[in-house]
Structure formats: C-alpha cells, structure tokens
Amino acid sequence: CSHAPKSCGKPFEKITYEYNVQVSKYFWLTTLITSLSSFIPLLQQIQSNFVVVIHPGSRMLRIGRATDTLPVTIPHVIARRHKQSGQPRYEDAWLLREGLNKPESNEQRQNGLKMVDQAVWSKKMSNGVRRTPVSAEQARAYNCQIRPAVLDSSSRVKWTNTTHHPPHLVGEEALYVNPSDCYNIHWPVVRGQLNVHAGPGGSLTAVLADLEAIWGHVIQKQLDIPLKDLKYYRCILLVPDIYNRQHIKEVVNMLLLNMGFSAIIVHQESVCATFGSGLSSACVVDVGDQKTSLSCVEDGVSHRNSRLCLAYGGSDVTRTLFWLLQRAGFPYRDCQLSSRLDCQLLQHLKETFCHLDQDISGLQDHEFQTRFPEAPALLYQVRLGDEKLEAPMGLFYPTTFGIVGQKMTSLQYRSQGDSEDPHDEHYLLATQSKQDQSSKSAADRKAISRPGGGLDGEMSGQGGVGELSDLPRACGSGGGGGGMKGEMELGPAQGECLMGAGEVEEPLSAHLSRKTAIMSQFESKALGLDKAILHSIDCCASDETKRKMYSSILVVGGGLMFHGAQEFLLHRIINKMPPSFRRLVDNVEVITRPKDMDPRLISWKGGAVLACLDTTQEMWIHQREWQRFGARMLRERAAFVW
C-alpha cells in the first residue's frame, strides 16, 4: 500500500473491494441469464396453460386448456326456463329435420334403399362368395314375438332436479329435463352453423346468449376458471371450413367483449385436423353428426375451391337405422324420433350394431337395454340382418335419407361486404383500372366457356363479380369418370353445364345468371361421400397436389366410426378414381385413426398444437384491437382468406 502511486487517490483495500464487487456482479448476471434461459420453456408452458381451445359442434362441445390431454366433451344443448308461466313449451329437433315429410320423401327413401341393396348384394365377400340376401320379413317374424324382460323395477335414472328453478341447464342436465317442466330445449349449432330460425329462442341474439351460457358454464365448472379471470386467458376458436362471416364475427365479439378473453385466434377445422394428426397435406373429410365437410389442405392452407359441405351426417344414419328397425319389427315399439331419450338410445344402437364390413352377413341376434326415468329397466332381444350395413351406407347413397327440397351441398361464397371492413375485396375491385376490369371479365368468360374449366388455383385473384372460384368443377375431368358416370346425381354432366357457345362473348349479366343457375343445380343435389371426396380432390390446382391428396385422405369426426369403414371407403374411392390417376397415383390411403387417436378429438388436438407454435404469435387478435378495428382484424390476422 505504501508503494502505491499517490495519483491513485484510493487505498489498496478499496481497489480490491471494488474489483471483487464487479466480479460478483458479473457472476451474478451470468447465473441469472443461465437461469432465465432454462426458465423460458416453463414460461411457454405457462402461456399455453392460459389458452382455452373451443371446438363447437352440432351435437357435442369440446373445450379445454391447450395443455390438457383430453378436452371436456358435453352435449351442446341448453334448457332455458320460461320467463312467464303458461308459455307453450318449445324444443329444437334432434333427429327430425325439414324435408322429411314431403310427398316424395318416402319414394326417394325406397329408391335409395334399392340402390343400397343392389350395392350390398353385388359385392363379393373376401372369400369370393357373394352375400346371401336377407329379407326384412325373416327378422320381422321373430322380432314381433319378442317381449322385454324386466331387469330391475327401477332404472336408477332420474330426471334433472329443477325444484330450485335454475334459469338454465346445460349438457347432460338439459337432456334429462322432464318434459313436463317449464323449460325450452335449444341446440345453438345446427349443421355447423348457428341455429337461427323463426321460432322461440331462434334470434341471433338468443343463440349467442345460449353459446355464452354453455361455454361459460363449462369454463367455470369443468375447467375451474372463474369467469372474472378470463382477462388473463386467450382463446382459440375452431370454425367450419365453409363459414358464415356474420356469425363468426358475432361469436368473436361475444368471446372478446362479453366473456372477456384477452385475445383470440380463429382457425378452420380442416387445417387444425392436419395439425392434430401430424400431416402436412391431406384431403380432410370431417363426418360430423349433422354435416360432412371436405377440404384439401396443403402446408396449413385450405384450398378454397376444394371446400364442400354436405348437409348430412351421423344423425341421418341414426334416423335411417330407426326406419330400418321399424321395418324389421323393432321390439321397442314406443320409440319416437321426437323423444330426446329415445334419440340417445338410437344413437347408442347405431354405434353398437352398425358396421361397413361386407364379410358380416346373415341374421344375428342382439340385445339392448332401456333405462328411462320413472320406468323399470328392460332387456330386449332383437334379430337383425342387413339393416346394420344398410344404414351407414346411406352416407354413400344419400337419397336413402329421404330429404326433399333442401339445400344439400354448400360452397364457399365470396363476401357480400361489411361496413366495418371497407377495404375488402370489393374495394380492391372497384379501385382497379377499367382496363384491368375489362381484361378480367373477358378472361372469365373464356374460362367458363371451356368444359370443366374455371377452377384452377387456390385464388385466381381478389375479384368479386367475375370470380369463378365459386363454381363447381366436373369430377374426373382428368380422363373420364370411370365408375362415376351416371352416379353423380347432377343431371346433365357438369362439363356440358359449364360449356358456352364456343368463345362467343356474352354480357356480364347473362354470365352471372348462368353461373347462379349452375350453382343452384349443383347445391340441390346430394353427393355421396366417396363422390364428394373425388370432387374435392379434382378441384385442386395441379396434378401433383391431387396425388398428395389421394395418398392422404384423413377422416375425422364421429360420423364414420364403423367397423370396416376404412377398407370400405378405400375400395370405393379406388374403383371410382379417374382412370388417368389410377396409373399416376402410387398409393391411395385412407386414414381414420392417426396415431391411434380418437377421430372425434383430432381437430381439437390440432387447436391445442396451434397454441404452442411460435408462428401463432402474429395471429392473435387482442381485445383492444377488436374494439378499435372490428372485423378488419379477421381479414388482417386470420390464417385463411377471410
């Protein structure tokens, strides 16, 4: 210390102390950085734990945290108490629907059953032997003699307790509300869309209130999340591939502003299904309870032109099974399609008895139980033949469902405009130069004049009135239809419908009216499931994309969970493929249980995977942004073309 330079001005001990302090700070910062780097995965996990994934279906609601192994699954139904005594009771139908009581319904159903019987009897079993036809009269003679056996004087099933007069009940509690109680029963989602109708509780405001009540109840009671804490949570909402823009906007508004989620991502079910199954590309076939949707997804993008929504699903198979059971002398003779509990029973019988295995033939004996409130538990014996195969084959021959005068096929329409989103595709079209508009109209007229043309590409532009992306393409345009000929149920061939008079120019008004007529004809017909898959794949832009789709047909949803469904669907697709593609496609594969997962949960799982991806950070729509910009945020942030 005595030898230290005097210019230093500090004793040696002071210098040593300050040096040690700096070294300590350095090591402390190094340790902190190391600790934070190891803490980052934990922070990401906590963030995913604060994300709620909602997949609303027509019959079932699936909802849970993104970190949950399985979602909470409940019937998507609510029972609301009458506000005034003496009001007439109202209940949304479950298995019944419009178009079943037309004069032509029974004739159409019988014609469909004849086609099903012919298909069943003409196909050989795996041992090379043809199936032996089984008459329904053989089963009827036995079933008419059956009397139920009493298992227990009490079924141990009770009606929901409503003595405390709850304003509403959801899920299983709503299904078991006594019909004599003063409650209306509402299913807020029907065939993938909000159940807006002219009856009680059918306004858009009432349906949104039902959704808020059901989802809020599950979040609070099943997920143990207080509703006041939703401001700390984010939400991922799965929507159908073919969606109603106004309805989606209102649901997002309800989730962000009414329920109070801090942010939301809206994504399509088909894309989430590929995420959940671990596939990069697939033709996604979602067979639900009331609708069947198809979409070709490639690298996280749903091809707009390939989207189809068919207005039938598992509930139509259940109803067809009921008709076939009645024809075979169903021993439970009080069964009614208007009863909620009977609908549940029929749903159980379909899941237990029905199959698509051509090797199962002949009459077989089965048994089932009925357990209803205020009634004894009964055991029934029933003998069935081909009814178990004929009911699910209605998905491939939809005339069997007997639905007349209803829109059976839906396509994705262009937006009609929104006051909250002025800079949309209509704005872009209006601001184009006149030269661009005239050249585009001429190109569109030439496209529609070509047989089967006009649908190439994901989106040929942002246009509106002249856009042909809404038009259906002819199936099998690559080289004839093979087995498709005469079975499309589209009247004249689509190629002829799309043909014009050579390349003669036509006024735009005539072009639009012809386009509308083609689409109306297409949408009034019901495509079978196999033909719809071929149609969807054929609408892809390139042969390479089509090959990808044929090699990865992903079936999700609960409507096709029958024994033998995978082999049955694969056989029909291979037989009906265009001949040109049979030579080009190396392998046609139908995937029904990817990674041995429940196909009903795959889309929800994909939503949970989406919450964990780094790329989703720029897709979140925050509450303040929604309050300020509204539906414009869906156009800016949605991962699909809004």
XYZ file of C-alpha atoms in Angstrom:
642
model
C 0.000 0.000 0.000
C 2.885 2.335 0.809
C 4.333 1.721 -2.681
C 1.066 2.576 -4.468
C 1.233 5.627 -6.720
C -0.104 8.739 -4.992
C -2.066 9.724 -8.081
C -4.423 6.745 -7.451
C -6.075 8.502 -4.585
C -7.510 5.207 -3.194
C -6.086 2.767 -0.696
C -5.279 -0.709 -1.987
C -8.022 -2.332 0.130
C -10.622 -0.089 -1.515
C -9.476 -1.062 -5.006
C -9.569 -4.751 -4.139
C -13.074 -4.418 -2.709
C -14.450 -2.683 -5.792
C -12.858 -5.287 -8.047
C -14.487 -8.096 -6.075
C -17.841 -6.335 -6.310
C -17.563 -6.099 -10.113
C -16.574 -9.764 -10.371
C -19.505 -10.731 -8.143
C -21.893 -8.725 -10.312
C -20.553 -10.432 -13.435
C -21.048 -13.913 -11.999
C -24.474 -12.959 -10.707
C -25.565 -11.727 -14.130
C -24.163 -14.858 -15.794
C -26.073 -17.045 -13.363
C -29.263 -15.014 -13.922
C -29.034 -15.332 -17.717
C -28.468 -19.085 -17.423
C -31.445 -19.399 -15.092
C -33.696 -17.361 -17.402
C -32.719 -19.419 -20.446
C -33.730 -22.568 -18.609
C -36.927 -20.832 -17.458
C -38.104 -19.877 -20.978
C -39.685 -23.303 -21.768
C -41.550 -23.069 -18.465
C -42.829 -19.628 -19.425
C -44.039 -21.015 -22.764
C -45.804 -23.850 -20.967
C -47.486 -21.419 -18.616
C -48.605 -19.362 -21.611
C -50.168 -22.446 -23.252
C -51.847 -23.250 -19.949
C -53.626 -19.911 -20.259
C -55.049 -20.727 -23.712
C -58.558 -22.236 -23.971
C -59.354 -24.202 -27.162
C -63.056 -24.275 -28.153
C -64.415 -26.643 -30.803
C -68.207 -26.171 -31.042
C -70.001 -28.997 -32.854
C -73.611 -29.506 -33.826
C -74.133 -32.160 -31.143
C -71.055 -32.081 -28.888
C -68.940 -29.254 -27.481
C -65.220 -29.890 -26.894
C -63.395 -27.354 -24.775
C -60.246 -27.396 -22.662
C -56.883 -25.828 -21.963
C -54.243 -26.233 -24.653
C -52.157 -28.238 -22.177
C -54.948 -30.715 -21.356
C -54.568 -34.272 -22.601
C -58.281 -34.524 -23.416
C -60.944 -31.825 -23.708
C -64.170 -31.649 -21.740
C -66.880 -33.097 -24.002
C -70.566 -32.424 -23.298
C -73.777 -32.307 -25.370
C -74.000 -28.852 -26.949
C -77.509 -28.144 -25.641
C -79.172 -25.791 -23.176
C -82.511 -25.845 -21.348
C -83.907 -22.382 -20.542
C -86.683 -21.817 -18.050
C -89.793 -19.984 -19.226
C -89.808 -16.361 -18.132
C -93.581 -16.423 -17.747
C -95.789 -19.267 -16.559
C -98.175 -20.763 -19.055
C -95.893 -20.356 -22.050
C -96.032 -23.185 -24.610
C -93.048 -25.497 -24.408
C -90.561 -25.436 -27.299
C -87.833 -27.934 -28.166
C -85.377 -27.950 -31.073
C -85.491 -31.211 -33.020
C -82.580 -33.629 -32.755
C -83.064 -36.377 -35.351
C -86.015 -34.828 -37.177
C -85.372 -32.165 -39.811
C -87.099 -30.294 -42.596
C -87.669 -32.087 -45.891
C -88.662 -35.474 -44.414
C -92.448 -35.143 -44.684
C -92.704 -34.202 -48.351
C -94.880 -36.363 -50.633
C -91.764 -37.543 -52.488
C -89.761 -38.351 -49.327
C -90.882 -41.949 -48.898
C -90.493 -42.761 -52.594
C -86.990 -41.277 -52.620
C -86.080 -43.244 -49.496
C -87.279 -46.505 -51.044
C -85.324 -45.825 -54.231
C -82.225 -45.146 -52.159
C -82.651 -48.407 -50.246
C -82.944 -50.305 -53.527
C -79.621 -48.831 -54.638
C -78.072 -49.782 -51.299
C -79.411 -53.347 -51.509
C -78.077 -53.720 -55.033
C -74.637 -52.490 -53.936
C -74.637 -54.847 -50.926
C -75.643 -57.945 -52.856
C -73.436 -57.296 -55.900
C -70.170 -57.100 -53.943
C -68.402 -60.347 -53.110
C -67.064 -61.104 -49.658
C -63.324 -61.554 -49.053
C -63.649 -65.341 -49.620
C -65.043 -64.744 -53.127
C -68.604 -65.756 -52.257
C -71.485 -63.393 -52.907
C -73.605 -62.308 -49.956
C -76.893 -64.087 -49.411
C -79.757 -61.568 -49.422
C -81.634 -61.442 -46.112
C -85.262 -60.352 -46.213
C -86.508 -57.974 -43.546
C -89.571 -60.219 -43.175
C -87.395 -63.002 -41.768
C -86.258 -60.750 -38.937
C -89.726 -59.241 -38.509
C -91.369 -62.603 -37.894
C -89.027 -63.173 -34.942
C -88.959 -59.620 -33.520
C -92.749 -59.262 -33.423
C -92.903 -62.083 -30.878
C -90.326 -60.565 -28.511
C -91.415 -59.232 -25.130
C -88.975 -57.364 -22.890
C -87.594 -58.874 -19.682
C -87.615 -56.721 -16.542
C -84.098 -56.316 -15.184
C -84.955 -54.011 -12.300
C -88.107 -52.327 -11.055
C -86.180 -49.042 -11.018
C -83.933 -47.863 -13.859
C -81.873 -45.752 -11.391
C -82.067 -42.919 -13.925
C -83.695 -39.720 -12.718
C -84.917 -36.517 -14.252
C -82.806 -33.428 -13.598
C -83.791 -31.775 -10.310
C -85.356 -28.397 -11.102
C -87.000 -27.645 -7.734
C -84.610 -24.708 -7.184
C -85.747 -23.239 -10.548
C -82.361 -22.658 -12.226
C -82.621 -20.175 -15.118
C -80.828 -22.593 -17.428
C -79.239 -26.062 -17.518
C -76.602 -27.301 -19.956
C -75.230 -30.596 -21.271
C -76.500 -33.850 -19.778
C -78.639 -31.973 -17.259
C -80.507 -30.292 -20.117
C -81.110 -33.627 -21.881
C -82.710 -35.082 -18.752
C -85.081 -32.207 -18.027
C -88.589 -33.593 -17.512
C -90.817 -32.684 -20.494
C -93.452 -31.540 -18.001
C -91.108 -28.875 -16.571
C -91.258 -25.309 -17.877
C -88.069 -25.410 -19.939
C -87.314 -24.895 -23.621
C -84.571 -27.033 -25.177
C -82.193 -25.354 -27.644
C -79.316 -26.676 -29.749
C -77.425 -23.471 -30.675
C -75.460 -25.050 -33.566
C -77.129 -26.998 -36.390
C -75.219 -28.468 -39.344
C -72.147 -26.456 -38.427
C -73.911 -23.061 -38.430
C -75.656 -21.024 -35.749
C -79.230 -22.276 -35.335
C -81.010 -19.061 -36.309
C -84.711 -19.655 -37.001
C -88.125 -18.029 -36.665
C -89.209 -19.982 -33.563
C -88.703 -19.168 -29.859
C -85.033 -18.639 -28.997
C -84.099 -18.559 -32.676
C -82.856 -14.977 -32.996
C -79.129 -14.352 -33.439
C -79.018 -12.574 -30.077
C -80.677 -15.533 -28.324
C -78.370 -18.087 -29.962
C -75.286 -16.082 -28.949
C -76.631 -15.877 -25.391
C -77.043 -19.677 -25.399
C -73.446 -20.147 -26.551
C -72.175 -17.755 -23.892
C -74.148 -19.557 -21.183
C -72.995 -23.053 -22.229
C -69.335 -22.150 -22.727
C -69.217 -20.035 -19.575
C -70.714 -22.858 -17.526
C -68.147 -25.398 -18.770
C -65.228 -22.994 -18.289
C -66.301 -22.213 -14.744
C -67.474 -25.638 -13.557
C -65.364 -28.077 -15.569
C -62.136 -26.133 -16.198
C -62.236 -24.363 -12.792
C -61.579 -20.960 -14.338
C -63.540 -18.093 -12.725
C -65.183 -16.014 -15.435
C -63.704 -12.837 -13.943
C -60.210 -14.279 -14.644
C -60.792 -14.757 -18.379
C -59.000 -11.441 -18.946
C -55.793 -13.395 -18.268
C -56.687 -16.122 -20.805
C -56.599 -16.384 -24.567
C -58.926 -18.403 -26.786
C -58.560 -20.471 -29.966
C -61.868 -20.906 -31.790
C -62.291 -23.641 -34.416
C -64.743 -22.747 -37.177
C -66.121 -24.745 -40.143
C -64.305 -24.604 -43.477
C -67.423 -23.093 -45.049
C -68.481 -20.415 -42.609
C -70.958 -17.587 -42.242
C -68.865 -14.429 -41.894
C -71.506 -12.522 -39.936
C -71.911 -15.375 -37.443
C -68.159 -15.745 -36.920
C -67.847 -12.016 -36.345
C -70.599 -12.081 -33.715
C -69.106 -15.091 -31.910
C -65.671 -13.430 -31.791
C -67.327 -10.282 -30.458
C -69.040 -12.348 -27.755
C -65.820 -14.091 -26.706
C -63.703 -10.926 -26.540
C -66.147 -8.325 -25.268
C -68.850 -10.268 -23.398
C -66.861 -13.143 -21.899
C -63.683 -11.079 -21.656
C -60.912 -13.170 -23.231
C -57.795 -11.067 -23.768
C -57.087 -12.368 -27.295
C -58.363 -14.888 -29.839
C -57.254 -16.912 -32.860
C -59.860 -18.126 -35.354
C -58.865 -21.107 -37.473
C -60.512 -23.706 -39.698
C -61.353 -27.220 -38.526
C -59.709 -28.932 -41.501
C -56.360 -27.207 -41.033
C -56.429 -27.958 -37.302
C -57.165 -31.606 -38.157
C -53.903 -31.810 -40.113
C -52.064 -30.233 -37.163
C -53.617 -32.748 -34.779
C -52.768 -35.733 -36.967
C -49.232 -34.589 -37.795
C -49.824 -34.446 -41.566
C -48.553 -31.647 -43.784
C -51.079 -32.300 -46.566
C -54.377 -34.193 -46.605
C -57.861 -34.298 -48.040
C -59.734 -33.796 -44.762
C -63.149 -35.473 -44.557
C -64.972 -34.377 -41.399
C -68.078 -36.527 -40.898
C -69.990 -34.920 -38.052
C -73.399 -35.511 -36.528
C -75.336 -33.253 -38.891
C -72.952 -32.227 -41.669
C -69.986 -33.565 -43.601
C -67.300 -31.130 -44.710
C -64.431 -31.733 -47.120
C -61.357 -29.649 -47.800
C -57.942 -30.265 -49.315
C -55.256 -28.838 -47.015
C -51.682 -28.306 -48.139
C -49.000 -26.915 -45.814
C -51.510 -25.374 -43.449
C -53.691 -23.795 -46.166
C -57.184 -24.963 -47.093
C -57.725 -24.770 -50.856
C -60.820 -22.647 -51.266
C -62.075 -24.381 -54.409
C -61.931 -27.819 -52.793
C -64.268 -26.974 -49.920
C -67.625 -28.715 -49.804
C -70.209 -29.029 -47.054
C -72.802 -31.804 -47.312
C -75.960 -31.362 -45.250
C -76.000 -34.870 -43.802
C -74.076 -36.769 -41.152
C -74.310 -39.287 -38.340
C -77.778 -38.255 -37.162
C -79.183 -39.042 -40.627
C -77.662 -42.526 -40.361
C -79.301 -42.896 -36.935
C -82.688 -41.903 -38.318
C -82.299 -44.309 -41.252
C -81.457 -47.095 -38.803
C -84.688 -46.320 -36.941
C -86.722 -46.707 -40.148
C -84.976 -49.991 -40.930
C -85.549 -51.240 -37.379
C -89.242 -50.442 -37.692
C -89.374 -52.382 -40.961
C -87.771 -55.322 -39.159
C -90.328 -55.267 -36.322
C -88.323 -53.351 -33.687
C -89.453 -54.791 -30.324
C -89.263 -51.428 -28.520
C -92.464 -50.193 -30.096
C -92.801 -46.929 -28.166
C -89.636 -45.480 -29.698
C -90.206 -41.982 -31.111
C -87.861 -39.690 -33.016
C -89.341 -36.722 -31.153
C -88.111 -38.023 -27.755
C -84.670 -36.904 -26.559
C -84.106 -40.111 -24.588
C -85.149 -42.302 -27.498
C -82.756 -40.386 -29.733
C -79.963 -41.171 -27.271
C -80.930 -44.854 -27.338
C -80.946 -44.954 -31.142
C -77.557 -43.235 -31.198
C -76.200 -45.949 -28.885
C -77.694 -48.729 -31.032
C -76.108 -47.242 -34.163
C -72.674 -47.085 -32.525
C -73.052 -50.639 -31.196
C -74.657 -52.533 -34.085
C -73.820 -50.766 -37.367
C -70.780 -51.650 -39.479
C -69.382 -51.447 -43.023
C -67.850 -54.913 -43.113
C -69.111 -56.814 -46.156
C -67.987 -60.135 -44.628
C -70.635 -59.928 -41.886
C -73.836 -61.377 -43.310
C -76.921 -63.297 -42.312
C -79.310 -62.865 -39.381
C -77.784 -62.229 -35.969
C -79.319 -61.882 -32.526
C -78.551 -58.860 -30.359
C -79.797 -57.419 -27.095
C -80.123 -53.941 -25.659
C -81.442 -52.273 -22.519
C -83.741 -49.311 -21.946
C -83.261 -47.233 -18.791
C -85.575 -44.258 -18.570
C -86.653 -42.148 -15.577
C -89.760 -43.325 -13.703
C -89.714 -46.642 -15.599
C -88.290 -50.117 -14.984
C -85.055 -51.240 -16.628
C -85.938 -53.556 -19.534
C -83.912 -56.018 -21.612
C -84.882 -56.560 -25.260
C -83.812 -59.203 -27.769
C -83.665 -58.217 -31.433
C -82.739 -60.103 -34.615
C -81.186 -58.077 -37.417
C -79.780 -58.794 -40.872
C -78.509 -56.319 -43.449
C -80.067 -53.340 -41.617
C -76.795 -52.850 -39.729
C -74.925 -52.393 -43.039
C -77.619 -50.555 -44.983
C -77.951 -47.648 -42.521
C -74.323 -46.380 -42.691
C -74.269 -46.959 -46.472
C -76.694 -44.056 -46.649
C -73.614 -41.831 -46.448
C -72.690 -43.126 -49.915
C -76.291 -43.121 -51.216
C -77.816 -40.021 -49.542
C -81.172 -40.416 -51.301
C -81.730 -43.083 -48.627
C -82.204 -40.259 -46.098
C -85.399 -39.143 -47.887
C -84.625 -35.411 -47.678
C -86.533 -33.436 -50.313
C -86.451 -29.749 -51.208
C -83.433 -28.818 -49.067
C -80.024 -27.399 -49.928
C -77.766 -30.445 -49.628
C -74.393 -29.115 -50.851
C -72.782 -25.818 -49.844
C -69.841 -23.978 -51.382
C -67.799 -21.073 -50.028
C -69.276 -17.824 -51.300
C -67.492 -14.537 -51.701
C -68.037 -11.927 -49.001
C -71.028 -9.671 -49.580
C -69.242 -6.795 -47.859
C -69.130 -5.470 -44.322
C -69.469 -1.885 -43.173
C -66.720 -2.470 -40.610
C -64.310 -3.666 -43.294
C -64.406 -1.093 -46.116
C -61.037 -2.018 -47.678
C -62.090 -5.558 -48.641
C -62.002 -7.344 -51.991
C -64.933 -5.282 -53.271
C -62.935 -2.119 -52.599
C -59.980 -3.555 -54.482
C -62.206 -4.457 -57.410
C -63.795 -1.011 -57.513
C -60.441 0.734 -57.474
C -58.952 -1.309 -60.304
C -58.449 0.423 -63.607
C -61.126 -0.045 -66.250
C -58.644 -1.850 -68.452
C -57.910 -4.396 -65.716
C -61.621 -4.990 -65.160
C -62.416 -5.472 -68.847
C -59.496 -7.881 -69.380
C -60.518 -9.859 -66.285
C -64.136 -10.145 -67.449
C -63.003 -11.411 -70.857
C -60.744 -13.991 -69.243
C -63.595 -15.199 -67.023
C -65.953 -15.592 -69.958
C -63.355 -17.659 -71.793
C -62.789 -19.794 -68.701
C -66.462 -20.658 -68.306
C -66.784 -21.494 -71.988
C -64.283 -24.344 -71.597
C -65.655 -27.745 -70.459
C -64.933 -28.252 -66.784
C -62.696 -25.182 -66.640
C -62.523 -22.170 -64.415
C -61.421 -23.569 -61.072
C -57.660 -23.794 -61.307
C -55.688 -22.294 -58.467
C -56.317 -21.511 -54.840
C -57.438 -17.986 -55.620
C -57.100 -16.553 -59.086
C -57.467 -13.076 -57.702
C -59.194 -10.820 -55.229
C -62.080 -10.217 -57.582
C -65.779 -10.364 -56.876
C -68.408 -10.322 -59.589
C -66.331 -12.014 -62.258
C -64.695 -14.579 -59.999
C -65.299 -18.204 -60.917
C -63.853 -19.752 -57.786
C -67.374 -20.452 -56.512
C -68.252 -22.664 -59.452
C -68.090 -26.453 -59.100
C -65.744 -28.374 -61.315
C -66.651 -31.561 -63.101
C -65.397 -34.620 -61.269
C -62.915 -36.783 -63.061
C -62.120 -34.137 -65.607
C -58.678 -35.617 -66.000
C -59.829 -38.519 -68.108
C -63.402 -39.638 -67.929
C -65.334 -40.694 -64.892
C -64.832 -44.436 -64.755
C -67.400 -45.589 -62.264
C -68.598 -42.008 -61.778
C -70.681 -41.921 -64.931
C -74.419 -41.843 -64.251
C -73.935 -41.741 -60.481
C -73.171 -38.078 -59.893
C -76.856 -37.200 -59.487
C -76.154 -33.815 -61.042
C -78.500 -34.110 -64.006
C -76.559 -33.230 -67.154
C -72.812 -33.560 -66.938
C -71.162 -30.598 -65.321
C -68.930 -30.194 -68.314
C -71.967 -29.599 -70.519
C -73.438 -27.196 -67.957
C -70.235 -25.173 -67.921
C -69.863 -25.101 -71.716
C -70.744 -21.963 -73.532
C -71.187 -21.286 -77.211
C -67.558 -21.663 -78.156
C -65.698 -18.469 -77.321
C -68.575 -16.115 -78.138
C -68.639 -13.158 -75.763
C -71.727 -12.753 -73.586
C -72.967 -9.859 -71.434
C -71.865 -9.917 -67.802
C -75.470 -10.146 -66.577
C -76.048 -13.289 -68.652
C -72.776 -14.737 -67.396
C -73.821 -14.157 -63.765
C -77.310 -15.595 -64.227
C -75.882 -18.713 -65.874
C -73.379 -19.054 -63.050
C -76.208 -18.798 -60.491
C -78.252 -21.463 -62.298
C -75.291 -23.866 -62.365
C -74.622 -23.397 -58.676
C -78.305 -23.800 -57.734
C -78.479 -27.075 -59.627
C -75.273 -28.315 -58.011
C -76.294 -27.372 -54.469
C -79.739 -29.004 -54.694
C -78.184 -32.446 -55.229
C -76.689 -34.662 -52.535
C -73.307 -36.162 -53.408
C -72.343 -39.472 -51.862
C -69.327 -39.351 -49.580
C -66.972 -41.114 -51.997
C -68.052 -38.939 -54.925
C -67.673 -35.797 -52.832
C -64.092 -36.788 -51.975
C -63.279 -37.279 -55.661
C -64.903 -33.956 -56.498
C -62.957 -32.108 -53.790
C -59.612 -33.568 -54.879
C -60.338 -32.883 -58.539
C -60.805 -29.194 -57.721
C -57.150 -28.900 -56.686
C -54.976 -26.811 -58.989
C -52.268 -29.267 -60.085
C -51.830 -32.985 -60.645
C -49.058 -33.022 -58.046
C -51.438 -31.652 -55.401
C -54.071 -34.198 -56.418
C -51.572 -37.034 -55.964
C -50.787 -35.750 -52.474
C -54.472 -35.713 -51.594
C -55.145 -39.222 -52.896
C -52.254 -40.538 -50.825
C -53.561 -38.934 -47.628
C -57.355 -38.943 -47.162
C -57.896 -38.081 -43.492
C -61.298 -38.980 -41.999
C -62.148 -37.205 -38.741
C -65.306 -36.701 -36.700
C -67.583 -39.294 -35.171
C -69.961 -39.952 -38.067
C -67.943 -42.721 -39.773
C -66.684 -44.666 -36.756
C -67.944 -48.014 -38.020
C -66.091 -51.295 -38.144
C -64.713 -51.783 -41.658
C -65.218 -48.139 -42.697
C -61.591 -47.591 -43.687
C -61.428 -50.541 -46.106
C -64.927 -49.841 -47.439
C -64.168 -46.205 -48.271
C -60.773 -47.067 -49.765
C -62.331 -49.680 -52.080
C -64.981 -47.266 -53.345
C -62.507 -44.447 -53.987
C -60.110 -46.691 -55.924
C -62.958 -48.035 -58.049
C -64.281 -44.560 -58.884
C -60.976 -42.761 -59.447
C -60.450 -41.289 -62.906
C -58.511 -43.880 -64.980
C -55.729 -41.383 -65.666
C -54.999 -41.046 -61.964
C -55.088 -44.767 -61.243
C -51.854 -45.020 -63.221
C -50.255 -41.915 -61.717
C -51.076 -42.334 -58.012
C -48.693 -44.777 -56.361
C -50.691 -45.292 -53.196
C -54.220 -44.336 -52.142
C -54.504 -44.229 -48.374
C -57.490 -43.582 -46.106
C -56.516 -42.625 -42.544
C -59.220 -42.975 -39.905
C -57.225 -43.139 -36.657
C -53.911 -41.276 -36.996
C -51.554 -42.141 -34.136
C -54.403 -44.290 -32.713
C -56.231 -41.126 -31.654
C -59.985 -40.749 -31.331
C -61.026 -39.156 -34.663
C -63.568 -37.007 -32.805
C -60.774 -35.210 -30.934
C -58.241 -34.670 -33.734
C -59.378 -31.167 -34.696
C -59.405 -30.048 -31.051
C -55.929 -31.521 -30.611
C -54.794 -29.520 -33.625
C -56.089 -26.356 -31.994
C -54.050 -27.203 -28.905
C -50.964 -27.732 -31.084
C -51.621 -24.366 -32.735
C -51.415 -22.659 -29.337
C -47.850 -23.916 -28.879
C -46.448 -22.822 -32.260
C -44.164 -19.787 -32.490
C -45.840 -18.686 -35.725
C -49.159 -18.104 -33.936
C -47.846 -15.035 -32.123
C -48.710 -12.805 -35.090
C -52.189 -14.347 -35.458
C -53.617 -13.216 -32.111
C -56.421 -10.653 -32.247
C -56.316 -8.703 -28.995
C -59.342 -7.264 -27.258
C -58.308 -3.623 -27.736
C -57.618 -4.207 -31.422
C -61.054 -5.756 -31.868
C -62.717 -2.837 -30.077
C -60.972 -0.394 -32.378
C -60.961 -2.131 -35.765
C -63.617 -4.872 -35.517
C -63.945 -7.386 -38.368
C -60.986 -5.852 -40.216
C -58.742 -7.742 -37.787
C -60.094 -11.065 -39.079
C -59.005 -10.114 -42.590
C -55.597 -8.993 -41.327
C -54.812 -11.756 -38.815
C -56.744 -14.887 -39.854
C -54.539 -17.644 -41.277
C -57.082 -18.215 -44.064
C -58.561 -15.907 -46.691
C -61.387 -14.096 -44.929
